[in-house]
Coordinates of C-alpha atoms and ligand atoms in Angstrom, one line a residue:
M1 CA 42.9 -66.8 15.6
D2 CA 46.5 -65.2 15.5
Y3 CA 45.8 -63.3 12.2
L4 CA 49.3 -61.8 12.4
A5 CA 50.6 -65.1 12.5
L6 CA 48.3 -66.1 9.7
A7 CA 49.7 -63.0 7.2
A8 CA 53.2 -64.1 8.2
L9 CA 52.8 -67.4 7.2
L10 CA 50.9 -66.6 4.0
F11 CA 53.5 -63.6 2.8
P12 CA 56.5 -64.6 4.3
D13 CA 58.2 -62.5 1.5
V14 CA 56.4 -59.7 1.9
T15 CA 58.5 -57.1 4.0
E16 CA 57.3 -53.9 2.8
T17 CA 54.4 -51.9 4.5
P18 CA 51.1 -50.5 3.1
E19 CA 52.5 -47.0 4.1
D20 CA 55.9 -47.4 2.5
I21 CA 53.8 -48.2 -0.8
E22 CA 51.6 -45.0 0.2
N23 CA 54.6 -42.8 0.3
K24 CA 55.4 -44.0 -3.2
Y25 CA 52.2 -42.5 -4.6
P26 CA 51.9 -39.3 -3.2
R27 CA 48.8 -37.1 -3.4
R28 CA 48.5 -35.4 -6.9
E29 CA 49.0 -31.7 -6.8
L30 CA 46.4 -31.1 -9.1
P31 CA 43.7 -27.8 -9.1
E32 CA 40.8 -28.2 -7.2
G33 CA 37.8 -30.0 -9.0
A34 CA 40.8 -31.9 -11.4
V35 CA 39.5 -35.4 -12.5
V36 CA 42.2 -38.1 -12.5
T37 CA 40.8 -41.1 -14.5
R38 CA 41.9 -43.9 -16.3
M39 CA 41.4 -46.4 -19.2
A40 CA 42.1 -49.8 -18.0
P41 CA 41.4 -52.0 -20.9
S42 CA 42.2 -56.1 -21.1
P43 CA 44.6 -56.5 -23.6
T44 CA 42.2 -58.7 -25.8
G45 CA 43.1 -57.0 -29.1
F46 CA 39.8 -56.0 -30.2
V47 CA 39.1 -52.3 -30.1
H48 CA 35.8 -51.6 -30.4
L49 CA 33.3 -48.3 -30.5
G50 CA 32.8 -48.7 -26.7
N51 CA 36.5 -48.2 -26.1
L52 CA 36.4 -44.9 -28.2
V53 CA 33.3 -43.9 -26.3
Q54 CA 35.0 -44.5 -23.1
G55 CA 37.8 -43.1 -24.2
M56 CA 36.3 -39.7 -25.1
I57 CA 34.2 -39.5 -21.9
S58 CA 37.4 -40.0 -20.1
E59 CA 39.6 -37.8 -21.9
R60 CA 37.1 -35.0 -21.8
M61 CA 36.3 -35.2 -17.9
A62 CA 40.1 -35.2 -17.2
H63 CA 41.2 -32.4 -19.7
Q64 CA 38.5 -30.1 -19.6
T65 CA 39.1 -30.0 -15.5
G66 CA 43.1 -29.8 -15.8
G67 CA 43.4 -33.4 -14.7
V68 CA 45.0 -36.5 -15.9
L69 CA 44.0 -39.4 -18.1
F70 CA 46.3 -42.5 -17.8
L71 CA 46.3 -45.9 -19.4
R72 CA 46.6 -48.8 -17.1
V73 CA 46.8 -52.4 -18.8
E74 CA 45.0 -55.0 -17.0
D75 CA 46.5 -58.0 -17.9
T76 CA 46.1 -60.2 -15.0
D77 CA 44.2 -62.8 -17.3
A78 CA 47.2 -64.1 -19.3
K79 CA 45.1 -66.5 -21.4
R80 CA 42.9 -63.7 -22.9
E81 CA 46.1 -61.6 -23.3
V82 CA 47.0 -61.3 -27.5
P83 CA 50.3 -59.8 -28.1
G84 CA 50.8 -56.3 -29.7
A85 CA 47.2 -55.5 -28.1
V86 CA 48.3 -52.7 -26.2
E87 CA 50.0 -50.7 -29.1
V88 CA 46.8 -51.4 -31.2
L89 CA 44.7 -49.8 -28.4
I90 CA 47.0 -46.9 -28.0
E91 CA 47.3 -46.4 -32.1
S92 CA 43.5 -46.5 -32.6
L93 CA 42.8 -44.2 -29.6
K94 CA 45.4 -41.7 -30.8
H95 CA 44.0 -41.8 -34.4
Y96 CA 40.7 -40.3 -32.6
H97 CA 42.5 -37.8 -30.6
I98 CA 42.7 -39.6 -27.0
H99 CA 46.1 -38.8 -25.8
F100 CA 47.1 -40.3 -22.3
D101 CA 48.9 -37.9 -19.9
E102 CA 50.6 -41.1 -18.5
G103 CA 50.7 -44.9 -18.3
A104 CA 51.5 -47.5 -20.8
T105 CA 52.9 -46.0 -23.9
M106 CA 54.4 -47.3 -27.4
D107 CA 57.9 -47.4 -25.7
G108 CA 57.2 -48.5 -21.9
D109 CA 55.6 -46.7 -19.1
H110 CA 55.5 -42.9 -18.4
G111 CA 54.6 -41.4 -15.0
Q112 CA 55.1 -41.3 -11.3
Y113 CA 52.2 -43.8 -10.6
G114 CA 53.4 -46.9 -12.1
P115 CA 53.9 -49.3 -13.2
Y116 CA 51.1 -49.5 -15.2
R117 CA 50.7 -53.2 -16.4
Q118 CA 49.3 -55.0 -13.7
R119 CA 51.3 -58.1 -13.8
Q120 CA 54.2 -56.2 -12.9
R121 CA 52.4 -54.8 -9.6
A122 CA 52.1 -58.3 -7.9
A123 CA 54.3 -57.4 -5.1
I124 CA 52.2 -54.2 -4.4
Y125 CA 48.8 -56.2 -4.3
H126 CA 50.5 -58.7 -1.7
V127 CA 51.3 -56.2 0.6
F128 CA 47.7 -55.1 1.0
A129 CA 46.5 -58.4 0.8
K130 CA 48.5 -59.2 3.8
K131 CA 47.3 -56.4 5.9
L132 CA 43.6 -57.7 5.1
V133 CA 45.0 -60.7 6.5
A134 CA 46.6 -59.3 9.2
E135 CA 43.3 -57.4 10.1
G136 CA 41.1 -60.6 9.7
K137 CA 39.5 -59.2 6.7
A138 CA 40.9 -62.1 4.2
Y139 CA 41.5 -65.6 4.6
P140 CA 43.1 -68.6 2.3
C141 CA 40.5 -70.9 0.8
F142 CA 42.0 -74.3 -0.5
C143 CA 38.9 -75.5 -1.8
T144 CA 39.4 -77.7 -4.9
E145 CA 37.5 -77.3 -8.3
A146 CA 35.8 -80.2 -7.4
E147 CA 34.4 -79.0 -3.9
L148 CA 33.4 -75.7 -5.6
S149 CA 31.2 -77.4 -8.2
A150 CA 29.7 -79.6 -5.4
I151 CA 28.8 -76.7 -3.3
R152 CA 27.2 -74.8 -6.6
E153 CA 25.3 -77.9 -7.4
Q154 CA 24.1 -78.4 -4.0
Q155 CA 23.2 -74.4 -3.9
E156 CA 21.4 -75.0 -7.4
A157 CA 19.3 -78.0 -6.1
N158 CA 18.5 -76.0 -3.1
K159 CA 17.5 -72.8 -5.3
E160 CA 19.9 -70.8 -3.1
T161 CA 22.1 -67.8 -4.5
T162 CA 25.2 -69.6 -5.9
G163 CA 28.5 -68.5 -4.2
Y164 CA 31.1 -68.8 -1.4
Y165 CA 29.4 -67.2 1.6
G166 CA 27.5 -68.2 5.0
K167 CA 27.9 -71.8 5.8
Y168 CA 29.1 -72.6 2.3
A169 CA 32.3 -70.7 3.0
I170 CA 33.9 -73.6 4.3
W171 CA 37.4 -72.0 5.1
R172 CA 36.4 -68.8 6.5
D173 CA 37.0 -69.8 9.9
R174 CA 39.3 -72.6 9.9
S175 CA 42.2 -72.9 12.4
L176 CA 45.8 -72.0 11.8
E177 CA 46.6 -75.8 12.4
D178 CA 44.3 -76.7 9.5
I179 CA 45.7 -74.1 7.3
Q180 CA 49.3 -74.9 8.2
A181 CA 48.9 -78.5 7.5
Q182 CA 47.7 -77.6 3.8
L183 CA 50.5 -75.3 3.2
A184 CA 52.6 -77.7 4.4
A185 CA 51.3 -80.4 1.9
G186 CA 51.7 -77.9 -0.8
N187 CA 48.3 -77.4 -1.8
P188 CA 47.2 -74.4 -3.6
W189 CA 45.1 -71.8 -2.3
V190 CA 43.3 -68.5 -3.3
L191 CA 42.9 -65.6 -0.8
R192 CA 39.1 -64.5 -0.2
F193 CA 37.8 -61.7 1.4
R194 CA 35.9 -61.8 4.6
S195 CA 32.5 -60.2 3.7
E196 CA 30.5 -58.6 6.8
G197 CA 27.8 -57.7 4.6
S198 CA 24.3 -58.9 4.9
I199 CA 21.8 -58.9 1.6
E200 CA 19.2 -58.0 4.5
N201 CA 21.0 -54.7 4.3
Q202 CA 20.7 -51.8 1.5
F203 CA 22.1 -48.3 1.2
K204 CA 22.1 -45.5 -1.2
F205 CA 24.6 -44.6 -3.5
D206 CA 25.1 -42.1 -6.1
D207 CA 26.7 -42.8 -9.7
L208 CA 27.2 -40.0 -11.7
V209 CA 25.6 -41.7 -14.7
K210 CA 23.0 -43.6 -13.1
G211 CA 21.8 -41.3 -10.2
K212 CA 20.9 -42.6 -7.0
L213 CA 21.3 -46.5 -6.8
T214 CA 19.8 -48.5 -3.9
I215 CA 22.4 -51.2 -3.1
T216 CA 22.2 -54.3 -1.4
E217 CA 25.3 -55.2 0.4
N218 CA 27.7 -58.2 -0.8
N219 CA 27.6 -61.0 1.2
I220 CA 30.1 -63.3 -0.9
D221 CA 33.6 -64.1 0.3
H222 CA 35.1 -63.0 -3.4
V223 CA 38.5 -64.1 -4.5
L224 CA 41.1 -61.3 -3.9
L225 CA 43.9 -63.2 -5.3
K226 CA 44.2 -66.3 -7.7
S227 CA 46.2 -69.4 -6.7
D228 CA 49.1 -67.7 -8.8
G229 CA 49.1 -64.8 -6.7
I230 CA 47.7 -62.7 -9.2
P231 CA 44.9 -60.4 -8.3
T232 CA 41.2 -60.5 -9.5
Y233 CA 39.8 -57.5 -11.3
H234 CA 38.0 -56.5 -8.0
F235 CA 41.1 -56.5 -5.6
A236 CA 43.5 -54.6 -8.5
H237 CA 40.9 -52.1 -9.2
A238 CA 40.7 -51.3 -5.6
V239 CA 44.5 -51.2 -5.0
D240 CA 45.6 -49.4 -8.2
D241 CA 42.9 -46.9 -8.1
H242 CA 43.6 -45.8 -4.9
L243 CA 47.3 -45.5 -5.3
M244 CA 46.8 -44.1 -8.7
R245 CA 44.8 -41.4 -7.1
T246 CA 42.1 -42.0 -9.4
T247 CA 39.2 -39.7 -9.0
H248 CA 36.7 -41.3 -11.2
V249 CA 36.4 -44.6 -12.2
V250 CA 34.6 -44.5 -15.9
R251 CA 33.5 -47.9 -16.8
G252 CA 30.8 -49.9 -18.4
D253 CA 28.2 -50.6 -16.7
E254 CA 28.5 -54.5 -16.8
W255 CA 30.4 -53.7 -13.8
L256 CA 27.5 -52.6 -11.9
P257 CA 26.5 -55.8 -10.1
S258 CA 30.2 -55.8 -8.5
L259 CA 29.7 -52.3 -7.3
P260 CA 28.5 -53.5 -3.9
F261 CA 31.9 -55.5 -3.2
H262 CA 33.9 -52.8 -4.6
I263 CA 32.6 -50.4 -2.2
Q264 CA 33.0 -53.0 0.7
L265 CA 36.5 -53.5 -0.3
F266 CA 37.9 -49.7 -0.4
Q267 CA 36.2 -49.3 3.1
A268 CA 38.0 -52.6 4.3
L269 CA 41.2 -51.2 2.7
G270 CA 40.6 -47.9 4.4
F271 CA 40.5 -46.1 1.1
K272 CA 38.5 -43.2 -0.1
L273 CA 36.2 -44.4 -2.7
P274 CA 36.4 -42.8 -5.9
K275 CA 33.3 -41.4 -7.8
Y276 CA 31.6 -43.9 -10.4
V277 CA 30.5 -43.3 -14.0
H278 CA 28.9 -46.3 -15.2
I279 CA 28.2 -45.9 -18.8
G280 CA 25.4 -47.9 -20.4
P281 CA 26.0 -50.2 -23.2
L282 CA 26.0 -49.0 -27.2
M283 CA 22.6 -50.1 -28.9
K284 CA 21.3 -50.1 -32.2
M285 CA 17.8 -50.9 -33.4
D286 CA 17.4 -54.1 -34.8
G287 CA 13.9 -54.0 -36.6
N288 CA 11.8 -52.8 -34.1
S289 CA 13.7 -53.4 -30.9
K290 CA 17.0 -52.2 -29.5
R291 CA 19.8 -54.3 -28.6
K292 CA 23.5 -53.9 -27.7
L293 CA 26.0 -53.8 -30.7
S294 CA 27.5 -57.2 -30.8
K295 CA 31.2 -58.2 -31.7
R296 CA 29.7 -61.2 -33.8
K297 CA 26.7 -59.9 -35.5
D298 CA 27.6 -56.3 -36.1
P299 CA 31.2 -55.3 -37.9
E300 CA 30.3 -51.4 -36.9
L301 CA 31.4 -52.3 -33.6
A302 CA 34.9 -52.7 -34.6
L303 CA 36.7 -49.4 -34.8
T304 CA 38.5 -50.4 -37.8
F305 CA 35.3 -50.5 -39.6
Y306 CA 35.2 -46.8 -39.6
K307 CA 38.6 -45.9 -40.7
A308 CA 38.5 -48.4 -43.6
E309 CA 34.9 -46.8 -44.4
G310 CA 37.0 -43.4 -44.3
F311 CA 34.8 -41.6 -41.8
P312 CA 37.0 -38.7 -41.0
V313 CA 38.0 -38.7 -37.3
Q314 CA 36.3 -35.3 -36.9
A315 CA 32.9 -36.8 -38.1
M316 CA 33.4 -39.9 -35.5
R317 CA 34.0 -37.3 -32.7
E318 CA 31.1 -35.1 -33.5
Y319 CA 28.5 -37.7 -34.0
L320 CA 29.7 -39.7 -30.7
M321 CA 29.4 -36.5 -28.7
T322 CA 26.0 -35.9 -30.5
V323 CA 25.0 -39.2 -29.1
L324 CA 26.6 -38.8 -25.4
N325 CA 25.5 -35.2 -24.6
S326 CA 21.9 -34.5 -25.7
N327 CA 22.8 -30.4 -25.6
F328 CA 25.5 -31.1 -28.0
E329 CA 23.9 -30.5 -31.0
D330 CA 22.3 -27.0 -30.1
W331 CA 25.7 -26.1 -28.7
R332 CA 27.2 -27.1 -32.5
R333 CA 24.3 -24.8 -34.0
A334 CA 25.1 -21.9 -31.7
N335 CA 29.0 -22.3 -32.5
P336 CA 29.2 -23.8 -35.8
D337 CA 33.5 -23.4 -36.0
A338 CA 34.2 -23.6 -32.3
D339 CA 36.8 -26.6 -31.5
I340 CA 34.5 -29.5 -30.0
D341 CA 36.9 -29.5 -27.2
S342 CA 35.4 -26.2 -26.1
F343 CA 32.3 -27.9 -25.6
R344 CA 31.6 -28.7 -21.8
F345 CA 30.9 -32.1 -21.5
S346 CA 28.7 -33.7 -18.6
P347 CA 28.6 -37.2 -17.6
K348 CA 25.2 -36.0 -15.9
K349 CA 23.8 -36.0 -19.4
L350 CA 24.9 -39.4 -20.6
N351 CA 21.5 -41.6 -21.0
P352 CA 21.6 -44.0 -18.1
A353 CA 20.2 -46.8 -20.1
G354 CA 22.9 -46.4 -22.6
S355 CA 23.1 -44.9 -26.3
L356 CA 21.5 -45.4 -29.5
F357 CA 24.0 -45.8 -32.3
D358 CA 22.6 -44.9 -35.4
Y359 CA 24.6 -45.3 -38.5
A360 CA 22.2 -43.1 -40.6
K361 CA 22.9 -40.0 -38.2
L362 CA 26.6 -40.7 -38.4
T363 CA 26.4 -40.5 -42.3
D364 CA 24.5 -37.3 -42.0
V365 CA 27.1 -35.7 -39.5
S366 CA 29.8 -36.9 -41.4
K367 CA 28.3 -35.4 -44.8
N368 CA 28.1 -32.1 -42.6
V369 CA 31.6 -32.4 -41.4
I370 CA 33.1 -33.0 -44.8
S371 CA 31.3 -30.3 -46.6
R372 CA 32.8 -27.7 -44.4
M373 CA 36.1 -28.8 -44.9
S374 CA 38.3 -26.6 -47.2
A375 CA 39.5 -28.4 -50.6
E376 CA 42.8 -28.7 -49.2
E377 CA 41.7 -30.5 -46.0
A378 CA 39.6 -32.8 -47.9
Y379 CA 42.4 -33.7 -50.4
D380 CA 44.8 -34.6 -47.5
L381 CA 42.3 -36.8 -45.7
L382 CA 41.3 -38.4 -48.9
L383 CA 44.7 -39.0 -49.9
E384 CA 45.7 -40.5 -46.5
W385 CA 42.6 -42.8 -46.6
A386 CA 43.3 -43.7 -50.5
T387 CA 47.0 -44.3 -49.7
E388 CA 46.2 -46.8 -47.2
F389 CA 42.8 -48.6 -48.6
D390 CA 42.9 -47.6 -52.4
P391 CA 46.7 -47.3 -53.4
D392 CA 45.8 -47.0 -56.9
F393 CA 43.3 -44.2 -56.4
G394 CA 45.8 -42.5 -53.7
E395 CA 48.6 -42.3 -56.8
K396 CA 46.4 -40.6 -58.8
L397 CA 45.1 -37.9 -56.2
S398 CA 48.9 -37.5 -55.3
A399 CA 50.3 -37.4 -59.2
D400 CA 48.7 -34.3 -59.5
A401 CA 47.4 -32.5 -56.3
G402 CA 46.1 -29.2 -57.8
Y403 CA 43.9 -31.2 -60.2
A404 CA 42.3 -33.2 -57.3
I405 CA 41.8 -30.0 -55.1
R406 CA 39.9 -28.6 -58.1
I407 CA 37.7 -31.4 -58.2
L408 CA 37.1 -31.4 -54.2
A409 CA 36.3 -27.5 -54.7
I410 CA 33.2 -28.1 -56.8
G411 CA 30.3 -26.8 -54.4
R412 CA 32.5 -25.9 -51.6
G413 CA 32.6 -22.7 -49.6
G414 CA 29.6 -20.3 -49.3
K415 CA 26.4 -20.8 -46.9
K416 CA 25.0 -24.0 -48.1
P417 CA 27.9 -26.2 -49.3
R418 CA 27.2 -29.5 -51.2
K419 CA 26.9 -32.2 -49.2
D420 CA 28.2 -35.0 -51.7
L421 CA 30.4 -37.2 -49.7
A422 CA 29.6 -39.0 -46.2
T423 CA 33.1 -40.9 -46.3
W424 CA 36.2 -41.1 -48.5
K425 CA 35.4 -44.5 -49.7
E426 CA 32.4 -42.5 -51.4
A427 CA 35.0 -40.5 -53.3
K428 CA 35.9 -42.4 -56.2
P429 CA 32.1 -43.4 -57.1
Y430 CA 31.7 -40.0 -57.0
M431 CA 34.8 -38.5 -58.5
G432 CA 36.7 -41.0 -60.4
F433 CA 35.3 -40.4 -63.8
F434 CA 37.8 -37.2 -63.7
Y435 CA 40.5 -39.7 -64.1
D436 CA 40.2 -41.3 -67.7
E437 CA 41.0 -44.8 -66.1
Y438 CA 38.0 -44.8 -64.0
L439 CA 35.6 -43.6 -66.2
E440 CA 32.9 -45.8 -67.1
A441 CA 31.3 -46.1 -70.5
P442 CA 27.9 -44.8 -70.5
V443 CA 24.7 -46.7 -70.6
F444 CA 21.9 -44.3 -72.3
D445 CA 18.1 -44.5 -72.1
E446 CA 17.0 -46.9 -75.0
K447 CA 13.9 -44.8 -74.9
Y448 CA 16.0 -42.3 -77.4
D449 CA 17.5 -43.0 -80.6
K450 CA 21.0 -43.3 -81.2
S451 CA 21.0 -40.9 -83.7
V452 CA 19.5 -38.3 -81.6
I453 CA 22.2 -39.0 -79.3
V454 CA 24.9 -38.5 -81.8
D455 CA 23.5 -35.6 -83.1
V456 CA 23.3 -33.5 -79.9
L457 CA 27.0 -34.7 -78.9
N458 CA 27.8 -33.3 -82.7
R459 CA 26.1 -30.0 -82.1
F460 CA 27.6 -29.7 -78.8
L461 CA 31.1 -30.2 -80.2
E462 CA 30.8 -27.9 -82.8
T463 CA 29.7 -25.1 -80.5
F464 CA 31.6 -25.9 -77.3
D465 CA 34.0 -23.2 -75.9
P466 CA 35.5 -23.3 -72.8
A467 CA 35.9 -19.7 -72.6
D468 CA 31.9 -19.6 -72.1
D469 CA 30.7 -18.5 -68.7
S470 CA 28.3 -21.1 -67.5
S471 CA 25.1 -19.1 -68.8
A472 CA 26.7 -19.0 -72.1
W473 CA 27.1 -22.5 -72.0
F474 CA 23.7 -23.2 -71.0
E475 CA 22.2 -20.9 -73.7
K476 CA 24.1 -23.2 -76.3
V477 CA 22.6 -26.4 -74.5
K478 CA 19.3 -24.9 -74.8
A479 CA 19.9 -23.9 -78.6
I480 CA 20.7 -27.6 -79.3
T481 CA 17.4 -28.7 -77.7
S482 CA 15.5 -26.3 -79.8
A483 CA 17.2 -27.4 -82.9
I484 CA 16.6 -31.2 -82.3
G485 CA 12.8 -30.7 -81.6
F486 CA 13.1 -31.3 -77.7
T487 CA 11.7 -28.1 -75.4
T488 CA 13.2 -26.1 -73.0
D489 CA 10.0 -25.3 -71.4
M490 CA 9.7 -28.0 -68.3
K491 CA 6.6 -26.4 -67.3
A492 CA 4.7 -27.3 -70.7
Y493 CA 6.6 -30.8 -70.8
K494 CA 5.1 -31.5 -67.3
A495 CA 1.7 -30.6 -68.2
D496 CA 1.7 -32.7 -71.5
P497 CA 4.7 -35.1 -71.4
A498 CA 3.5 -36.9 -74.7
A499 CA 3.5 -33.7 -76.5
F500 CA 7.7 -33.4 -76.4
P501 CA 10.0 -36.0 -77.9
G502 CA 12.4 -34.9 -75.0
T503 CA 13.3 -31.8 -73.0
V504 CA 16.7 -29.8 -72.3
A505 CA 16.9 -32.0 -69.2
D506 CA 17.6 -35.1 -71.7
V507 CA 19.9 -33.4 -73.8
S508 CA 22.0 -32.6 -70.6
T509 CA 22.1 -35.9 -69.8
F510 CA 23.4 -37.2 -73.0
I511 CA 26.3 -34.6 -72.6
R512 CA 26.7 -35.5 -69.2
Q513 CA 26.7 -39.4 -69.7
A514 CA 29.2 -38.7 -72.6
V515 CA 31.5 -36.7 -70.4
T516 CA 31.3 -38.4 -67.0
G517 CA 30.1 -41.9 -68.0
K518 CA 26.9 -41.4 -65.4
T519 CA 23.8 -39.6 -65.3
N520 CA 24.6 -37.9 -62.2
S521 CA 27.7 -35.8 -61.4
P522 CA 28.4 -32.4 -60.1
D523 CA 27.5 -29.4 -62.0
L524 CA 28.6 -30.2 -65.8
Y525 CA 29.8 -26.9 -66.6
T526 CA 32.3 -26.8 -63.9
V527 CA 33.2 -30.5 -64.5
M528 CA 34.0 -29.5 -68.2
Q529 CA 36.0 -26.6 -66.9
I530 CA 38.2 -28.8 -64.9
L531 CA 38.6 -31.6 -67.5
G532 CA 39.6 -28.8 -69.9
Y533 CA 38.6 -28.6 -73.6
E534 CA 41.0 -31.6 -74.8
C535 CA 39.8 -34.0 -72.4
T536 CA 36.2 -33.0 -72.9
A537 CA 35.9 -33.0 -76.4
A538 CA 38.2 -36.1 -76.8
R539 CA 35.4 -37.9 -74.4
I540 CA 32.5 -36.8 -76.5
R541 CA 34.3 -37.6 -79.8
D542 CA 34.7 -41.5 -78.1
C543 CA 31.4 -41.6 -77.1
I544 CA 30.0 -40.7 -80.7
A545 CA 32.5 -43.3 -82.2
A546 CA 31.2 -46.0 -79.8
L547 CA 27.6 -45.1 -80.5
N548 CA 28.1 -45.3 -84.7
Ligands
LIG601 N1 39.6 -54.2 -17.3 C1 38.4 -54.0 -17.3 C2 37.7 -54.3 -18.4 O1 38.3 -54.3 -19.5 C3 38.3 -52.5 -17.0 C4 37.1 -51.9 -16.2 C5 37.5 -50.7 -15.5 O2 37.6 -49.5 -16.6 O3 37.6 -50.6 -14.5 O4 36.5 -54.3 -18.7

């Protein structure tokens, strides 16, 4: 077979050579050890936690080594494409501090290694496809869908591996005349790789996450170009990651079965193989067993979920780093105030089997992160969240920033700040009562006679002085307790509850409920300080009126 003639026949319009293309994609001038990596999403419109995990890993590997992170849009499958998907992805990742140095951006492509959208690269793939044909490493296949199905059925009936290989690869060694006849008839064709591999052969391969793998050679003549001339993922991966000078391919381990073919393809093309970082899936506990997070079953897979719940970006990053690198938590304990980016991330510490996503742990981390913020910082982030997801609350917060900040300052600072909030969504249930419109009517324990509660509230009103410090304030609460025959001696009460009609805790609760509508609230003295005399007294009076 005259492969050069075949190459000319299949790609008459390709005039550029691989060298011409190589010259357009020079080696990158980067420091020793710099990682060049990419995110290469298919624009399907659904941005999930896995994208963020991959983004964080790639971002850290690139930027902690002085390397480059770029975004390449893998839009070869037009059927799956959703308009605006790239923009949504870029925005979502930016929200979590994943910045791309080059590639597809909101306003076109930036960088010297583009175009970064695969459909714009068709001519480039064809140059390398032509080269493979000219070297006898690829050939056209004119099989129809019906023929391919027949092959598959026969293989299934024989209990053989399915695929286009060996004696089933019916176009592998056809004559130039046969091919010419098909082309002349205008029949569609795909370009297939001519695999020289054998499933009898195995070799060792090092993956940065999975460790040493034993790989069986690929013997299938996979498709490189589809009948419309658009490459498959495999071919585009090899050509693009070579030309864009990717040093590390960070991707999901669902690609692991294709790795033997990819290795073979890089070799056939004469390209240096990048390093591979195959990350395991995100899993969750379902009953007693682990399973992959699923788009259908788990709303928490979507990144939009975390934004709507109001998990701060910082909490998400802290939590994910905890999951990704087991030494992160120790590092964080030793460096409580350090920027997360000064932690040295290592792909080798990723769990090869995947990471367990634990919502309760995320909540814990988030509580911690929020508790360490200044009141001003918490206010800014809460306002940003509320403006988008609870505009009414947002308006109240912005109407008097100083007031909201005083509320958010409760329990902050010091060695052991209070951990009241895990998300911004929890802020309204927690502090809404500070705003009259959100104050709920209290529901008192029916065990106590209304007249007792009214008595307590009246007595409190008579003595309430906002100039009191917290101990003077509490002495007054105790005085009321004794005056109505309840006890301030909690020990004695615990020893014999039946001996007392109630305690100082009950008295506090009556007052708390009258002022906040709830049985639980931040420190009541501080609450009253923030509400001020007028508001506190008015609420107590309203409550008395409602009880009478
Ligand atoms: N387009 C592929 C995907 O969406 C990218 C895989 C890769 O990163 O190489 O899964």
